[in-house]
Coordinates of C-alpha atoms in Angstrom, one line a residue:
Chain A
M1 CA 26.1 -24.4 60.9
A2 CA 27.9 -25.4 64.1
N3 CA 25.1 -27.6 65.4
I4 CA 24.4 -30.5 63.2
I5 CA 21.2 -32.3 64.2
S6 CA 21.3 -36.0 63.4
D7 CA 18.4 -38.1 62.2
E8 CA 18.5 -39.9 65.6
T9 CA 18.2 -36.7 67.5
I10 CA 15.2 -35.5 65.5
E11 CA 13.6 -39.0 65.9
Y12 CA 14.2 -38.8 69.7
V13 CA 12.8 -35.2 70.0
G14 CA 9.8 -36.3 67.9
I15 CA 9.2 -39.0 70.6
L16 CA 9.5 -36.5 73.4
A17 CA 7.3 -34.0 71.6
K18 CA 4.8 -36.6 70.5
L19 CA 4.9 -35.3 67.0
E20 CA 5.1 -37.5 63.8
L21 CA 6.9 -35.6 61.2
S22 CA 7.0 -36.3 57.5
A23 CA 10.3 -36.9 55.8
E24 CA 10.2 -33.3 54.5
E25 CA 9.2 -31.9 57.9
K26 CA 12.1 -33.8 59.4
E27 CA 14.7 -32.3 57.1
A28 CA 13.2 -28.8 57.8
A29 CA 13.2 -29.4 61.5
K30 CA 16.9 -30.5 61.4
S31 CA 18.0 -27.3 59.7
D32 CA 15.7 -25.1 61.7
M33 CA 16.8 -26.5 65.0
G34 CA 20.5 -26.4 64.0
R35 CA 20.2 -22.7 63.1
M36 CA 18.3 -21.9 66.3
L37 CA 20.9 -23.7 68.5
D38 CA 23.7 -21.8 66.7
Y39 CA 21.9 -18.6 67.6
I40 CA 21.2 -19.7 71.1
D41 CA 24.9 -20.6 71.6
K42 CA 25.4 -16.9 71.8
L43 CA 24.5 -17.3 75.4
N44 CA 27.9 -19.1 75.9
E45 CA 29.6 -15.7 75.5
L46 CA 28.1 -14.8 78.9
D47 CA 29.9 -15.8 82.1
T48 CA 27.0 -17.1 84.3
S49 CA 29.1 -18.9 86.9
G50 CA 27.8 -18.4 90.3
V51 CA 24.5 -17.0 89.0
E52 CA 21.4 -18.9 90.3
P53 CA 18.9 -19.9 87.6
M54 CA 15.9 -17.6 88.0
S55 CA 12.6 -19.4 87.4
H56 CA 10.4 -16.7 88.9
V57 CA 11.1 -13.0 88.9
F58 CA 9.5 -12.4 92.3
P59 CA 10.4 -14.2 95.5
V60 CA 7.1 -16.2 95.3
H61 CA 7.4 -19.8 96.2
N62 CA 4.8 -22.4 96.7
V63 CA 1.4 -20.9 97.3
F64 CA -0.5 -23.0 99.8
R65 CA -4.1 -23.0 100.9
E66 CA -6.2 -25.0 103.3
D67 CA -7.0 -28.5 102.1
V68 CA -10.7 -28.0 101.6
V69 CA -12.8 -28.9 98.6
T70 CA -14.0 -25.8 96.8
N71 CA -15.2 -27.3 93.5
G72 CA -18.2 -29.5 92.9
D73 CA -18.8 -32.4 90.6
D74 CA -18.1 -30.9 87.2
R75 CA -18.1 -34.1 85.1
E76 CA -20.6 -32.9 82.5
N77 CA -18.6 -29.7 81.8
M78 CA -15.4 -31.6 81.6
L79 CA -16.8 -34.1 79.1
A80 CA -18.5 -31.4 77.1
N81 CA -15.6 -31.1 74.6
A82 CA -14.5 -34.7 74.6
P83 CA -13.9 -36.0 71.0
E84 CA -15.4 -39.3 72.3
E85 CA -17.0 -40.3 75.5
R86 CA -18.8 -43.3 77.0
D87 CA -20.5 -43.8 80.3
G88 CA -19.4 -40.4 81.6
Q89 CA -15.8 -41.0 80.8
Y90 CA -13.3 -40.1 78.1
Q91 CA -13.0 -42.8 75.5
V92 CA -9.6 -43.6 74.0
P93 CA -8.3 -46.4 71.9
K94 CA -7.6 -49.7 73.7
T95 CA -4.3 -49.5 75.5
V96 CA -4.1 -52.8 77.3
E97 CA -4.5 -56.2 75.5
Chain B
M1 CA -19.6 12.9 65.7
D2 CA -18.9 9.4 64.4
I3 CA -19.2 7.4 67.6
L4 CA -16.6 4.9 66.3
K5 CA -14.0 7.6 66.9
C6 CA -14.9 7.7 70.6
T7 CA -12.5 6.2 73.1
A8 CA -13.9 3.5 75.3
V9 CA -14.2 5.8 78.3
E10 CA -15.8 8.6 76.1
L11 CA -18.4 6.0 74.9
G12 CA -19.0 4.8 78.4
R13 CA -19.7 8.4 79.5
K14 CA -22.1 8.9 76.6
I15 CA -24.0 5.8 77.5
K16 CA -24.2 6.9 81.1
D17 CA -25.4 10.4 80.0
K18 CA -28.0 8.7 77.8
E19 CA -26.7 10.2 74.6
L20 CA -26.9 6.7 73.2
T21 CA -27.5 3.1 74.3
A22 CA -25.3 0.1 74.6
V23 CA -27.4 -1.5 71.9
E24 CA -26.8 1.4 69.5
A25 CA -23.0 1.3 70.2
T26 CA -23.0 -2.5 69.7
Q27 CA -24.9 -2.1 66.4
A28 CA -22.5 0.5 65.2
V29 CA -19.6 -1.9 65.8
L30 CA -21.4 -4.7 64.0
D31 CA -22.1 -2.4 61.1
R32 CA -18.5 -1.5 61.0
I33 CA -17.5 -5.1 61.0
D34 CA -19.9 -5.7 58.1
S35 CA -18.1 -3.0 56.1
V36 CA -14.4 -3.6 56.8
E37 CA -14.0 -7.2 58.1
N38 CA -13.8 -8.7 54.7
T39 CA -10.5 -6.8 54.3
V40 CA -9.2 -6.7 57.8
H41 CA -10.2 -10.1 59.1
A42 CA -9.5 -9.2 62.7
Y43 CA -12.0 -11.7 64.1
V44 CA -12.1 -15.5 64.3
T45 CA -15.6 -15.4 65.7
V46 CA -18.2 -12.6 65.8
D47 CA -21.1 -13.2 68.1
R48 CA -23.7 -10.8 66.6
E49 CA -26.9 -12.1 68.4
G50 CA -25.1 -12.7 71.7
A51 CA -23.6 -9.2 71.7
L52 CA -26.9 -7.5 70.9
K53 CA -28.7 -9.5 73.6
K54 CA -26.1 -8.8 76.1
A55 CA -26.1 -5.1 75.2
A56 CA -29.8 -4.9 75.9
E57 CA -29.4 -6.7 79.3
I58 CA -26.6 -4.4 80.2
Q59 CA -28.5 -1.3 79.2
K60 CA -31.3 -2.3 81.5
K61 CA -28.8 -2.7 84.4
I62 CA -27.4 0.8 83.6
D63 CA -30.9 2.3 83.5
D64 CA -31.6 0.6 86.8
G65 CA -28.5 2.0 88.3
E66 CA -26.9 -1.5 88.9
L67 CA -24.0 -0.8 86.6
T68 CA -22.2 2.4 87.1
G69 CA -18.6 1.7 86.0
P70 CA -16.8 3.7 83.3
L71 CA -16.9 0.9 80.7
A72 CA -20.5 -0.3 81.3
G73 CA -22.1 -1.0 77.9
V74 CA -18.9 -0.6 75.9
P75 CA -18.3 -3.3 73.2
V76 CA -15.0 -5.2 73.6
A77 CA -13.1 -7.9 71.6
I78 CA -11.2 -10.7 73.3
K79 CA -8.1 -12.4 71.9
D80 CA -9.0 -16.0 71.0
N81 CA -6.6 -17.5 73.6
M82 CA -8.9 -16.5 76.5
C83 CA -11.6 -18.9 77.4
T84 CA -15.2 -17.6 77.0
E85 CA -18.0 -19.8 78.2
G86 CA -20.2 -20.9 75.4
M87 CA -18.1 -19.1 72.7
L88 CA -15.7 -20.8 70.4
T89 CA -12.1 -20.4 71.6
T90 CA -9.5 -21.6 69.0
C91 CA -6.2 -20.0 69.8
S92 CA -6.2 -19.7 66.0
S93 CA -5.2 -23.3 65.8
K94 CA -6.8 -26.3 64.0
I95 CA -6.3 -28.3 67.2
L96 CA -8.9 -26.3 69.0
Y97 CA -11.2 -25.8 65.9
N98 CA -14.3 -26.9 67.9
F99 CA -13.4 -25.9 71.5
V100 CA -16.3 -24.2 73.3
P101 CA -15.1 -23.6 76.8
T102 CA -17.4 -24.3 79.8
F103 CA -15.8 -21.5 81.8
T104 CA -14.6 -18.0 81.4
A105 CA -11.1 -16.5 81.9
E106 CA -10.9 -14.5 85.1
A107 CA -9.8 -11.3 83.3
V108 CA -12.9 -11.6 81.0
K109 CA -15.1 -12.3 84.0
N110 CA -13.9 -9.0 85.5
L111 CA -14.8 -7.2 82.4
E112 CA -18.2 -8.8 82.3
A113 CA -18.9 -7.8 85.9
A114 CA -18.1 -4.2 84.8
G115 CA -20.7 -4.4 82.0
A116 CA -18.6 -5.2 78.9
V117 CA -20.4 -6.4 75.8
I118 CA -18.2 -9.1 74.1
I119 CA -18.4 -8.7 70.3
G120 CA -16.3 -11.8 69.5
K121 CA -12.8 -13.3 69.5
T122 CA -9.9 -11.9 67.7
N123 CA -7.4 -13.6 65.4
M124 CA -3.8 -14.2 66.5
D125 CA -0.7 -16.1 65.7
E126 CA -1.4 -19.8 66.4
F127 CA -1.0 -20.2 70.2
A128 CA 0.4 -16.7 70.3
M129 CA 3.6 -17.9 68.6
G130 CA 4.5 -15.3 66.0
S131 CA 4.9 -11.6 65.3
T132 CA 2.6 -11.1 62.3
T133 CA -0.7 -13.0 62.9
E134 CA 0.2 -14.9 59.7
T135 CA 0.5 -18.2 61.5
S136 CA -3.2 -18.3 62.3
A137 CA -5.0 -21.4 61.0
Y138 CA -7.9 -19.2 60.1
G139 CA -6.2 -16.8 57.7
V140 CA -4.2 -13.6 58.0
T141 CA -5.3 -10.3 59.6
R142 CA -4.5 -7.2 57.6
N143 CA -3.2 -3.9 58.9
P144 CA -6.1 -1.3 58.8
W145 CA -3.5 1.4 57.9
N146 CA -2.5 -0.5 54.8
P147 CA -4.0 -3.9 54.0
E148 CA -0.8 -5.0 52.2
H149 CA 0.9 -5.0 55.5
V150 CA 0.7 -7.2 58.6
P151 CA -0.9 -5.9 61.9
G152 CA 1.9 -7.4 63.9
G153 CA 1.4 -10.2 66.4
S154 CA 0.6 -12.2 68.1
S155 CA -2.4 -10.0 69.3
G156 CA -2.7 -8.7 65.7
G157 CA -6.5 -9.3 65.6
S158 CA -7.1 -7.3 68.8
C159 CA -4.9 -4.4 67.7
A160 CA -6.3 -4.3 64.1
A161 CA -9.9 -4.5 65.5
V162 CA -9.3 -1.4 67.7
A163 CA -7.6 0.5 64.9
A164 CA -10.3 -0.3 62.4
G165 CA -13.2 0.7 64.8
E166 CA -14.4 -2.9 65.0
C167 CA -14.6 -2.7 68.8
F168 CA -13.9 0.1 71.3
Y169 CA -11.2 -1.8 73.1
A170 CA -9.7 -5.3 73.3
L171 CA -7.8 -7.7 75.4
G172 CA -4.5 -9.1 74.2
S173 CA -1.8 -11.2 75.7
D174 CA 1.9 -10.5 75.7
T175 CA 4.6 -13.2 76.1
G176 CA 7.5 -11.5 74.3
G177 CA 5.9 -8.3 72.9
S178 CA 2.6 -9.6 71.6
I179 CA 0.6 -6.6 72.8
R180 CA 3.2 -3.9 72.4
Q181 CA 4.5 -4.8 68.9
P182 CA 1.1 -5.1 67.2
S183 CA 0.0 -1.9 69.0
S184 CA 2.9 -0.2 67.5
F185 CA 2.2 -1.5 64.0
C186 CA -1.5 -0.6 64.2
G187 CA -1.2 2.8 65.8
V188 CA -3.0 1.9 69.1
T189 CA -2.1 1.9 72.7
G190 CA -1.4 -1.3 74.7
I191 CA -0.1 -2.3 78.1
K192 CA 1.7 -5.4 79.2
P193 CA 1.3 -5.3 83.0
T194 CA 3.8 -6.5 85.6
Y195 CA 3.7 -10.3 85.7
G196 CA 1.1 -11.4 88.2
T197 CA -1.1 -8.3 87.9
V198 CA -3.8 -9.9 85.7
S199 CA -4.9 -13.5 86.4
R200 CA -3.9 -16.0 83.8
Y201 CA -6.8 -18.3 84.8
G202 CA -8.5 -19.3 81.5
L203 CA -5.7 -17.9 79.4
I204 CA -4.5 -20.8 77.2
A205 CA -0.8 -21.0 78.3
Y206 CA 2.1 -20.5 76.0
G207 CA 5.1 -19.5 78.2
S208 CA 3.5 -19.4 81.7
S209 CA 6.4 -17.5 83.3
L210 CA 6.1 -14.8 80.7
D211 CA 2.4 -14.6 79.7
Q212 CA 0.4 -11.6 80.8
I213 CA -3.0 -10.4 79.6
G214 CA -3.3 -6.6 79.0
P215 CA -5.5 -3.9 77.4
V216 CA -5.4 -2.6 73.8
A217 CA -7.3 0.7 73.2
K218 CA -7.2 4.1 71.5
D219 CA -5.4 5.9 74.3
V220 CA -3.7 5.8 77.7
T221 CA -6.8 6.7 79.6
D222 CA -8.7 3.8 78.2
C223 CA -5.8 1.4 78.9
A224 CA -5.4 2.5 82.5
T225 CA -9.2 2.2 83.0
I226 CA -9.4 -1.2 81.5
L227 CA -6.3 -2.4 83.5
E228 CA -7.9 -1.3 86.7
I229 CA -10.9 -3.5 85.9
I230 CA -9.1 -6.6 84.8
A231 CA -6.4 -6.6 87.4
S232 CA -7.2 -8.8 90.4
H233 CA -5.7 -11.2 92.9
D234 CA -7.0 -14.6 91.9
L235 CA -6.4 -17.7 94.0
K236 CA -7.0 -19.8 90.9
D237 CA -3.7 -18.5 89.5
S238 CA -0.9 -19.1 92.0
T239 CA 1.4 -16.5 90.3
S240 CA -1.3 -13.8 90.7
V241 CA -0.2 -11.1 93.2
E242 CA -2.0 -8.8 95.6
R243 CA -1.1 -5.2 94.7
E244 CA -2.2 -1.6 94.3
T245 CA -4.3 -1.2 91.1
N246 CA -5.1 2.5 91.2
F247 CA -3.9 3.0 87.6
T248 CA -6.2 5.8 86.7
D249 CA -4.7 8.0 89.5
A250 CA -1.6 8.3 87.2
L251 CA -3.6 10.0 84.4
V252 CA -2.0 13.4 85.1
D253 CA -0.2 15.7 82.6
D254 CA 2.9 16.2 84.8
V255 CA 6.3 14.6 84.2
K256 CA 8.3 17.3 86.0
G257 CA 11.4 15.8 87.5
M258 CA 10.6 12.3 86.1
R259 CA 13.9 10.5 85.3
I260 CA 13.7 8.9 81.8
G261 CA 16.5 6.7 80.5
I262 CA 16.9 5.8 76.8
P263 CA 19.1 2.7 76.3
R264 CA 21.8 3.4 73.7
D265 CA 21.5 -0.3 73.0
Y266 CA 17.9 0.4 71.7
L267 CA 19.1 3.0 69.2
G268 CA 21.8 1.1 67.4
E269 CA 22.1 -1.1 64.4
G270 CA 18.9 -2.4 62.8
L271 CA 16.7 0.4 63.9
D272 CA 14.9 2.2 61.1
P273 CA 16.0 5.8 61.0
E274 CA 12.5 7.1 60.7
V275 CA 11.5 5.1 63.9
K276 CA 14.6 6.4 65.7
E277 CA 13.7 10.0 64.8
A278 CA 10.1 9.6 66.0
I279 CA 11.2 8.1 69.3
L280 CA 13.8 10.8 70.0
A281 CA 11.2 13.5 69.1
A282 CA 8.9 11.9 71.7
A283 CA 11.6 12.0 74.3
K284 CA 12.0 15.7 73.5
V285 CA 8.3 16.3 74.1
L286 CA 8.7 14.7 77.6
E287 CA 11.9 16.7 78.2
A288 CA 10.1 19.9 77.3
K289 CA 7.5 19.0 79.9
G290 CA 10.1 18.8 82.6
A291 CA 11.3 15.2 82.5
V292 CA 15.1 14.6 82.9
V293 CA 16.0 12.6 79.8
E294 CA 19.4 10.9 79.2
E295 CA 20.9 8.0 77.3
F296 CA 22.5 5.1 79.1
D297 CA 23.9 1.6 78.5
L298 CA 21.4 -1.1 79.5
S299 CA 23.6 -4.0 78.4
L300 CA 22.8 -7.7 77.7
V301 CA 20.1 -6.7 75.2
E302 CA 21.4 -9.1 72.5
Y303 CA 21.1 -12.1 74.9
A304 CA 17.4 -11.6 75.7
I305 CA 16.2 -13.2 72.4
P306 CA 18.1 -16.4 72.6
A307 CA 17.3 -16.7 76.4
Y308 CA 13.6 -16.1 75.6
Y309 CA 13.4 -18.7 72.8
V310 CA 14.8 -21.3 75.1
I311 CA 12.5 -20.5 78.0
A312 CA 9.4 -19.9 76.0
S313 CA 9.8 -23.0 73.8
A314 CA 10.6 -25.1 76.9
E315 CA 7.4 -23.9 78.6
A316 CA 5.4 -24.3 75.4
S317 CA 6.5 -27.9 74.9
S318 CA 5.2 -28.7 78.4
N319 CA 2.1 -26.5 78.2
L320 CA 1.0 -27.8 74.8
S321 CA 1.4 -31.5 75.8
R322 CA -2.3 -31.2 77.0
F323 CA -3.5 -31.1 73.4
D324 CA -3.6 -34.9 72.7
G325 CA -7.0 -35.5 71.2
V326 CA -8.4 -37.0 74.4
K327 CA -10.2 -34.3 76.4
Y328 CA -11.0 -31.6 73.9
G329 CA -10.2 -30.3 70.4
Y330 CA -9.1 -32.1 67.3
R331 CA -8.7 -35.9 67.2
S332 CA -7.2 -37.5 64.1
E333 CA -9.6 -39.6 61.9
E334 CA -7.3 -42.5 61.5
Y335 CA -4.8 -44.0 64.0
E336 CA -3.6 -47.2 65.4
G337 CA -3.6 -47.3 69.1
L338 CA -3.3 -44.6 71.8
H339 CA 0.2 -43.3 71.1
N340 CA -0.4 -43.1 67.4
M341 CA -3.6 -41.2 68.1
Y342 CA -1.7 -38.6 70.2
K343 CA 0.9 -38.2 67.6
K344 CA -1.4 -38.0 64.7
S345 CA -3.8 -35.6 66.4
R346 CA -1.0 -33.3 67.4
S347 CA 0.9 -33.5 64.0
E348 CA -2.3 -32.7 62.1
G349 CA -3.6 -30.2 64.5
F350 CA -0.5 -27.9 65.1
G351 CA 0.9 -25.6 62.4
P352 CA 4.6 -25.4 61.5
E353 CA 5.7 -22.6 63.9
V354 CA 4.0 -24.3 66.9
K355 CA 5.7 -27.6 66.0
R356 CA 9.1 -25.8 65.6
R357 CA 8.8 -24.4 69.1
I358 CA 7.6 -27.6 70.7
M359 CA 10.5 -29.5 69.1
L360 CA 13.0 -26.9 70.3
G361 CA 11.5 -26.9 73.7
S362 CA 11.5 -30.7 74.0
F363 CA 15.2 -30.6 73.0
V364 CA 16.4 -28.0 75.4
L365 CA 14.6 -29.8 78.3
S366 CA 15.9 -33.3 77.3
S367 CA 18.5 -35.0 79.5
G368 CA 22.0 -34.0 78.5
Y369 CA 21.0 -30.6 77.2
Y370 CA 18.9 -29.3 80.2
D371 CA 21.9 -27.6 81.9
A372 CA 23.5 -26.3 78.8
Y373 CA 20.4 -24.7 77.4
Y374 CA 17.5 -24.4 79.8
L375 CA 19.5 -23.6 83.0
K376 CA 21.8 -21.3 81.0
A377 CA 18.8 -19.3 79.8
L378 CA 17.4 -19.0 83.3
R379 CA 20.8 -17.8 84.5
T380 CA 20.8 -15.2 81.7
K381 CA 17.4 -14.2 82.7
A382 CA 18.7 -13.4 86.2
L383 CA 21.4 -11.2 84.7
I384 CA 18.9 -9.4 82.6
K385 CA 16.7 -8.8 85.6
K386 CA 19.7 -7.4 87.4
A387 CA 20.5 -5.0 84.5
F388 CA 17.0 -3.6 84.7
D389 CA 17.2 -3.4 88.5
D390 CA 20.4 -1.3 88.1
A391 CA 18.7 0.9 85.4
F392 CA 15.6 1.5 87.6
A393 CA 17.8 2.6 90.5
K394 CA 18.6 5.6 88.2
Y395 CA 15.4 6.0 86.1
D396 CA 11.7 6.0 86.6
V397 CA 10.9 5.1 83.1
I398 CA 12.9 3.5 80.2
L399 CA 12.0 4.9 76.8
G400 CA 12.6 3.3 73.4
P401 CA 11.0 2.0 70.3
A402 CA 8.5 -1.0 70.5
S403 CA 9.9 -2.4 67.3
P404 CA 12.9 -1.7 65.1
Y405 CA 10.7 -1.1 62.1
T406 CA 7.1 -0.3 61.1
A407 CA 4.7 -3.1 59.8
P408 CA 6.3 -5.3 57.2
K409 CA 4.4 -6.5 54.1
L410 CA 2.4 -9.6 54.3
G411 CA 4.4 -12.7 53.4
E412 CA 7.8 -11.2 54.1
S413 CA 8.5 -12.4 57.6
L414 CA 7.8 -16.2 57.9
S415 CA 10.5 -17.5 55.6
D416 CA 13.3 -16.6 58.0
P417 CA 12.2 -17.3 61.6
I418 CA 15.4 -16.0 63.3
Q419 CA 15.1 -12.7 61.4
M420 CA 11.5 -12.5 62.6
Y421 CA 12.5 -13.3 66.2
L422 CA 15.1 -10.4 66.0
G423 CA 12.2 -8.0 65.5
D424 CA 11.2 -8.6 69.2
I425 CA 14.5 -7.2 70.5
Y426 CA 13.1 -4.2 72.3
T427 CA 10.1 -6.0 73.9
I428 CA 11.3 -9.5 74.9
S429 CA 13.5 -8.6 77.9
V430 CA 10.5 -6.9 79.5
N431 CA 8.8 -10.3 79.8
L432 CA 11.9 -12.0 81.0
A433 CA 12.2 -9.4 83.8
G434 CA 8.4 -9.4 84.6
L435 CA 8.2 -5.6 84.0
P436 CA 5.3 -3.5 82.8
G437 CA 5.6 -2.0 79.3
M438 CA 3.4 0.2 77.2
T439 CA 3.2 1.2 73.6
V440 CA 1.9 4.7 72.7
P441 CA 1.6 5.8 69.0
C442 CA 4.2 8.6 68.3
G443 CA 4.1 9.2 64.6
M444 CA 4.0 7.9 61.1
D445 CA 6.7 6.9 58.7
S446 CA 6.9 8.0 55.1
K447 CA 4.9 5.0 54.0
G448 CA 2.0 6.1 56.2
L449 CA 2.5 3.4 58.8
P450 CA 2.3 4.1 62.5
I451 CA 5.4 4.2 64.8
G452 CA 5.1 3.1 68.5
L453 CA 6.9 4.5 71.5
Q454 CA 7.6 1.9 74.2
L455 CA 7.7 3.0 77.9
I456 CA 9.0 0.5 80.4
G457 CA 8.6 0.7 84.1
D458 CA 10.0 -1.1 87.1
C459 CA 7.9 -4.0 88.6
F460 CA 4.6 -2.7 90.0
K461 CA 5.3 0.8 88.7
E462 CA 2.8 0.9 85.9
N463 CA 1.8 4.4 87.2
N464 CA 5.1 5.8 86.0
I465 CA 4.7 4.7 82.5
I466 CA 1.0 5.6 82.5
R467 CA 1.9 9.1 83.6
A468 CA 4.6 9.5 81.0
G469 CA 2.4 8.1 78.3
Y470 CA -0.5 10.3 79.3
A471 CA 1.7 13.4 79.3
F472 CA 3.1 12.6 75.9
E473 CA -0.3 11.8 74.5
Q474 CA -1.5 15.3 75.3
S475 CA 0.9 16.6 72.7
R476 CA -0.6 14.8 69.8
E477 CA -3.9 14.1 67.9
M478 CA -5.4 10.6 68.0
M479 CA -4.6 8.7 64.9
M480 CA -7.1 6.6 63.1
P481 CA -6.8 5.1 59.7
D482 CA -9.3 6.5 57.1
M483 CA -9.7 3.1 55.4
K484 CA -10.7 4.6 52.2
G485 CA -11.3 2.0 49.6
V486 CA -11.8 -0.7 52.2
E487 CA -15.4 -0.1 53.2

């Protein structure tokens, strides 16, 4: 395996991904990601110099509309699936002491 | 005649001609579900009462002349990644185990307006990440042709439900082949439309630049009819496009002079000889009908899969950040503080394949790697699009297999992810280039499993592949599994 994923990298990616992996999952993730990156490195065979990155296949850019309100108060619907709610708002653990 | 053998359009006509009612058709499907669902497990949710009630309402509107469309009263199944108001929508993930949307996906709304009766929600790979429907948190779906085998994925439930007669047609979604590959494995017909043709509003996003909703049904006529109904320009999806949607006009048995190219790159190493034989025989059928068929070099085929996994994982890592235990879905029982709640909810709620892709996506987007991986993949995508542009300067349709092999056995695919990803080699570049692609059944292998022919068109040229598929289809009998020993 050409790409060796360190413990630090997996730790860092776990922070970015907001995932908490068990020791076993971490080992698996290190090897999985290393193998995937080895495979993805195949792209380096291609000369892409001067090629613009293509994010959209059609020449569609920002789609604008008039700045008018089209939706109404949808609070009840938005809260319908909340794991916890209070006083018409999402409830989360205390974040500020 | 067994009504379950009818296509969706045939059934719609029978309902219109008062040969039977929408309620009878719905009941027939529910009875079928009772007898085969224990084995097939195509559905995550079956809404018996809701479907029968809806069928009665729709029948009244048909009787009153309010609903006159070709699919009025016809029962449909919806992949469980499309939001349906009041009906559980899980994405086959634990993290959405209790999610009952308060709105309906635009494509499903279009079907409802046309008088569809929604039977329920079909099983899939978790968040559409997989090729076998084995990564579902709610159990595997089995292939109706042989329950020892997978139905393919990720729209495995939709394709199995159509093949098993548990609905008359279904909606699937296709990010890297998720309609075309399971259609091939289950012996049904499916279309992945040009990107932007069907609104993604209410489709739970995986790889937003690649995802498209499309029809799964028994034949090309059904698929063209369904696509005509679900396609719409929707302001709620900024990537939705305004375009011609006269797909049923292409249902003509005439391919005289049509230029069909078969990429040599699609016939090489790794392709099962029986699949190759069936694909080339299908090409001969079209040639005999007057099409001009030749082989050519498409190039870059082997770069599509690595580029796809970078782009799709990157988009997935961003799209799936919304599942954090705050607004909907699963929240961990025990946690300390907000960040720990996010982490625990996500870690307990997502399955291994989803975590694998979120991790990879987070990595390729992280500073220091963004240029080397993400931008490199987007540059590769541009080259792949160019290769297709060059091909479509010469050909109206590109013809090849949908998958290198027929349905593998259950339990054989997940142990080696890269090997599984390689199975998407013929479908994935179509998503990268935004093209329409269709699978049409074209034979059986010696194990009795279906083989699918893939037809690829240029952007917005669905009608070329529909015409080719329709012409080919006239040469063969419809295939349905007998399911002996299952009922």
